[in-house]
Amino acid sequence: MNIRSIEGSDYYRISPIINEWWGGRQMADMVPKLFFEHFNNSSFIVEENGEIIGFLIGFVSQSQTNTAYIHFIGVHPNHRNMQIGKRLYHTFFQVMKRFNVEVIRCVTSPKNRNSIAFHTHMGFDIVEGDNVVDGISIHTQYDGINHDRVLFRKQI
């Protein structure tokens, strides 16, 4: 298993498989090519035997230079529960420390219980929102009408 920085050409390998990894959900639009071209010093690929089995798209905030944001992470369904997400996050944390980042932020859907559990297990705190749904603090309409989100924050 090899973790490396993402490259622009990786877009053409990842874009066609994203929706498949999410069981047919339309997720590919969330990861446009610009991420592969402009955030390759803070985004990573995991390969095994030449096959992409995971990736993380992240970047340092332009507005808050001590803060970084993890935009998207994906792990091939056949390779889940093998610590790949954890390895990608730890790689991101280490690189962000070199950029003098102190805080990592990310968001997920309140329906994505696996993501909520993963992030809390990784030491992220849930940022208090304006509503509570099923015991989880959420930010209503954070990403637009009917797009509530759970916000996470981690000090590194």
mmCIF file of C-alpha atoms in Angstrom:
data_model
loop_
_atom_site.group_PDB
_atom_site.id
_atom_site.type_symbol
_atom_site.label_atom_id
_atom_site.label_comp_id
_atom_site.label_asym_id
_atom_site.label_seq_id
_atom_site.Cartn_x
_atom_site.Cartn_y
_atom_site.Cartn_z
ATOM 1 C CA MET A 1 0.000 0.000 0.000
ATOM 2 C CA ASN A 2 1.432 3.333 -1.108
ATOM 3 C CA ILE A 3 0.246 6.829 -0.133
ATOM 4 C CA ARG A 4 1.315 9.644 -2.435
ATOM 5 C CA SER A 5 0.309 13.181 -3.354
ATOM 6 C CA ILE A 6 -2.518 13.457 -5.832
ATOM 7 C CA GLU A 7 -1.703 14.489 -9.407
ATOM 8 C CA GLY A 8 -3.802 16.216 -12.044
ATOM 9 C CA SER A 9 -4.004 13.031 -14.121
ATOM 10 C CA ASP A 10 -5.523 11.148 -11.162
ATOM 11 C CA TYR A 11 -8.777 12.969 -11.851
ATOM 12 C CA TYR A 12 -9.309 10.764 -14.909
ATOM 13 C CA ARG A 13 -8.843 7.634 -12.808
ATOM 14 C CA ILE A 14 -10.951 8.714 -9.821
ATOM 15 C CA SER A 15 -13.838 10.594 -11.446
ATOM 16 C CA PRO A 16 -15.288 7.525 -13.211
ATOM 17 C CA ILE A 17 -15.315 5.395 -10.026
ATOM 18 C CA ILE A 18 -16.668 7.800 -7.397
ATOM 19 C CA ASN A 19 -20.357 7.160 -8.067
ATOM 20 C CA GLU A 20 -19.718 3.411 -8.126
ATOM 21 C CA TRP A 21 -17.987 3.585 -4.738
ATOM 22 C CA TRP A 22 -21.078 5.360 -3.367
ATOM 23 C CA GLY A 23 -23.521 2.744 -4.634
ATOM 24 C CA GLY A 24 -24.683 4.824 -7.603
ATOM 25 C CA ARG A 25 -25.199 8.080 -5.687
ATOM 26 C CA GLN A 26 -24.159 11.062 -7.802
ATOM 27 C CA MET A 27 -21.025 12.225 -5.948
ATOM 28 C CA ALA A 28 -18.537 12.855 -8.783
ATOM 29 C CA ASP A 29 -19.570 16.506 -9.127
ATOM 30 C CA MET A 30 -18.254 17.124 -5.605
ATOM 31 C CA VAL A 31 -14.700 16.457 -6.775
ATOM 32 C CA PRO A 32 -13.991 18.567 -9.879
ATOM 33 C CA LYS A 33 -10.640 18.518 -11.652
ATOM 34 C CA LEU A 34 -9.556 21.814 -10.079
ATOM 35 C CA PHE A 35 -8.945 19.975 -6.778
ATOM 36 C CA PHE A 36 -6.472 17.672 -8.506
ATOM 37 C CA GLU A 37 -4.627 20.587 -10.075
ATOM 38 C CA HIS A 38 -4.620 23.142 -7.268
ATOM 39 C CA PHE A 39 -4.482 21.103 -4.050
ATOM 40 C CA ASN A 40 -2.008 18.350 -4.884
ATOM 41 C CA ASN A 41 0.312 19.312 -2.016
ATOM 42 C CA SER A 42 -2.504 18.594 0.453
ATOM 43 C CA SER A 43 -4.472 15.784 -1.215
ATOM 44 C CA PHE A 44 -3.499 12.129 -1.332
ATOM 45 C CA ILE A 45 -4.032 8.818 -3.115
ATOM 46 C CA VAL A 46 -3.674 5.305 -1.708
ATOM 47 C CA GLU A 47 -2.686 2.711 -4.278
ATOM 48 C CA GLU A 48 -2.238 -1.008 -4.046
ATOM 49 C CA ASN A 49 -0.807 -2.947 -6.984
ATOM 50 C CA GLY A 50 -1.430 0.078 -9.221
ATOM 51 C CA GLU A 51 -5.117 0.330 -8.261
ATOM 52 C CA ILE A 52 -6.514 3.365 -6.451
ATOM 53 C CA ILE A 53 -8.138 2.156 -3.254
ATOM 54 C CA GLY A 54 -8.549 5.488 -1.482
ATOM 55 C CA PHE A 55 -8.096 9.232 -1.752
ATOM 56 C CA LEU A 56 -8.421 12.401 0.282
ATOM 57 C CA ILE A 57 -8.990 15.929 -1.030
ATOM 58 C CA GLY A 58 -8.002 18.657 1.414
ATOM 59 C CA PHE A 59 -6.508 22.131 1.516
ATOM 60 C CA VAL A 60 -5.333 24.977 3.723
ATOM 61 C CA SER A 61 -7.911 27.722 4.134
ATOM 62 C CA GLN A 62 -7.076 30.904 2.262
ATOM 63 C CA SER A 63 -9.089 32.939 4.791
ATOM 64 C CA GLN A 64 -7.892 31.285 7.992
ATOM 65 C CA THR A 65 -4.288 30.228 7.402
ATOM 66 C CA ASN A 66 -4.100 28.228 10.638
ATOM 67 C CA THR A 67 -7.046 26.091 9.464
ATOM 68 C CA ALA A 68 -7.304 23.290 6.915
ATOM 69 C CA TYR A 69 -10.355 21.651 5.452
ATOM 70 C CA ILE A 70 -10.919 18.051 4.382
ATOM 71 C CA HIS A 71 -13.326 18.292 1.485
ATOM 72 C CA PHE A 72 -13.736 14.671 0.407
ATOM 73 C CA ILE A 73 -12.454 11.220 1.259
ATOM 74 C CA GLY A 74 -13.199 7.984 -0.518
ATOM 75 C CA VAL A 75 -12.227 4.372 0.102
ATOM 76 C CA HIS A 76 -12.957 1.538 -2.313
ATOM 77 C CA PRO A 77 -15.838 -0.559 -0.883
ATOM 78 C CA ASN A 78 -13.725 -3.740 -0.912
ATOM 79 C CA HIS A 79 -11.037 -2.026 1.183
ATOM 80 C CA ARG A 80 -13.155 -0.408 3.882
ATOM 81 C CA ASN A 81 -12.521 -1.204 7.544
ATOM 82 C CA MET A 82 -8.812 -1.633 6.753
ATOM 83 C CA GLN A 83 -7.620 1.665 8.328
ATOM 84 C CA ILE A 84 -7.178 3.356 4.926
ATOM 85 C CA GLY A 85 -9.257 6.394 5.908
ATOM 86 C CA LYS A 86 -7.339 6.647 9.163
ATOM 87 C CA ARG A 87 -4.006 6.514 7.302
ATOM 88 C CA LEU A 88 -5.122 9.211 4.881
ATOM 89 C CA TYR A 89 -6.225 11.467 7.728
ATOM 90 C CA HIS A 90 -2.963 10.976 9.623
ATOM 91 C CA THR A 91 -0.984 11.761 6.457
ATOM 92 C CA PHE A 92 -3.050 14.923 6.010
ATOM 93 C CA PHE A 93 -2.524 15.919 9.677
ATOM 94 C CA GLN A 94 1.251 15.503 9.389
ATOM 95 C CA VAL A 95 1.467 17.584 6.217
ATOM 96 C CA MET A 96 -0.786 20.264 7.696
ATOM 97 C CA LYS A 97 1.483 20.574 10.738
ATOM 98 C CA ARG A 98 4.317 21.490 8.334
ATOM 99 C CA PHE A 99 2.056 24.278 7.009
ATOM 100 C CA ASN A 100 1.577 25.500 10.608
ATOM 101 C CA VAL A 101 -2.087 24.503 10.561
ATOM 102 C CA GLU A 102 -3.603 24.128 14.016
ATOM 103 C CA VAL A 103 -7.233 23.256 13.215
ATOM 104 C CA ILE A 104 -8.785 20.762 10.792
ATOM 105 C CA ARG A 105 -12.416 21.158 9.761
ATOM 106 C CA CYS A 106 -14.805 19.018 7.738
ATOM 107 C CA VAL A 107 -18.543 18.433 7.299
ATOM 108 C CA THR A 108 -20.892 15.541 6.634
ATOM 109 C CA SER A 109 -24.573 14.846 6.244
ATOM 110 C CA PRO A 110 -26.541 14.124 9.438
ATOM 111 C CA LYS A 111 -27.739 10.921 7.728
ATOM 112 C CA ASN A 112 -24.177 9.636 7.298
ATOM 113 C CA ARG A 113 -23.818 7.856 10.632
ATOM 114 C CA ASN A 114 -20.664 6.042 9.510
ATOM 115 C CA SER A 115 -18.959 9.363 8.771
ATOM 116 C CA ILE A 116 -20.065 10.838 12.100
ATOM 117 C CA ALA A 117 -18.724 7.802 13.964
ATOM 118 C CA PHE A 118 -15.453 7.875 11.988
ATOM 119 C CA HIS A 119 -14.810 11.544 12.683
ATOM 120 C CA THR A 120 -15.584 11.337 16.386
ATOM 121 C CA HIS A 121 -13.352 8.247 16.605
ATOM 122 C CA MET A 122 -10.581 10.268 14.903
ATOM 123 C CA GLY A 123 -10.839 12.887 17.660
ATOM 124 C CA PHE A 124 -12.986 15.480 15.923
ATOM 125 C CA ASP A 125 -15.460 17.470 17.981
ATOM 126 C CA ILE A 126 -18.905 18.222 16.615
ATOM 127 C CA VAL A 127 -19.342 21.987 16.317
ATOM 128 C CA GLU A 128 -22.537 23.069 18.046
ATOM 129 C CA GLY A 129 -25.230 23.935 15.533
ATOM 130 C CA ASP A 130 -28.668 25.464 15.645
ATOM 131 C CA ASN A 131 -30.661 22.228 15.929
ATOM 132 C CA VAL A 132 -30.362 18.665 17.221
ATOM 133 C CA VAL A 133 -31.527 15.672 15.178
ATOM 134 C CA ASP A 134 -31.325 12.156 16.600
ATOM 135 C CA GLY A 135 -28.972 13.429 19.306
ATOM 136 C CA ILE A 136 -26.554 15.061 16.830
ATOM 137 C CA SER A 137 -26.017 18.824 16.683
ATOM 138 C CA ILE A 138 -26.553 20.071 13.143
ATOM 139 C CA HIS A 139 -26.310 23.299 11.167
ATOM 140 C CA THR A 140 -29.597 23.628 9.305
ATOM 141 C CA GLN A 141 -29.435 24.566 5.643
ATOM 142 C CA TYR A 142 -25.640 24.880 5.884
ATOM 143 C CA ASP A 143 -25.216 23.861 2.243
ATOM 144 C CA GLY A 144 -28.532 25.297 1.034
ATOM 145 C CA ILE A 145 -32.207 24.513 1.416
ATOM 146 C CA ASN A 146 -32.726 21.036 2.909
ATOM 147 C CA HIS A 147 -28.963 20.452 3.088
ATOM 148 C CA ASP A 148 -28.237 20.310 6.803
ATOM 149 C CA ARG A 149 -24.709 19.396 7.872
ATOM 150 C CA VAL A 150 -22.748 18.191 10.857
ATOM 151 C CA LEU A 151 -19.607 20.308 11.260
ATOM 152 C CA PHE A 152 -16.410 18.883 12.758
ATOM 153 C CA ARG A 153 -13.338 20.520 14.237
ATOM 154 C CA LYS A 154 -10.070 18.987 15.402
ATOM 155 C CA GLN A 155 -7.107 20.703 17.025
ATOM 156 C CA ILE A 156 -3.813 19.202 15.831
#
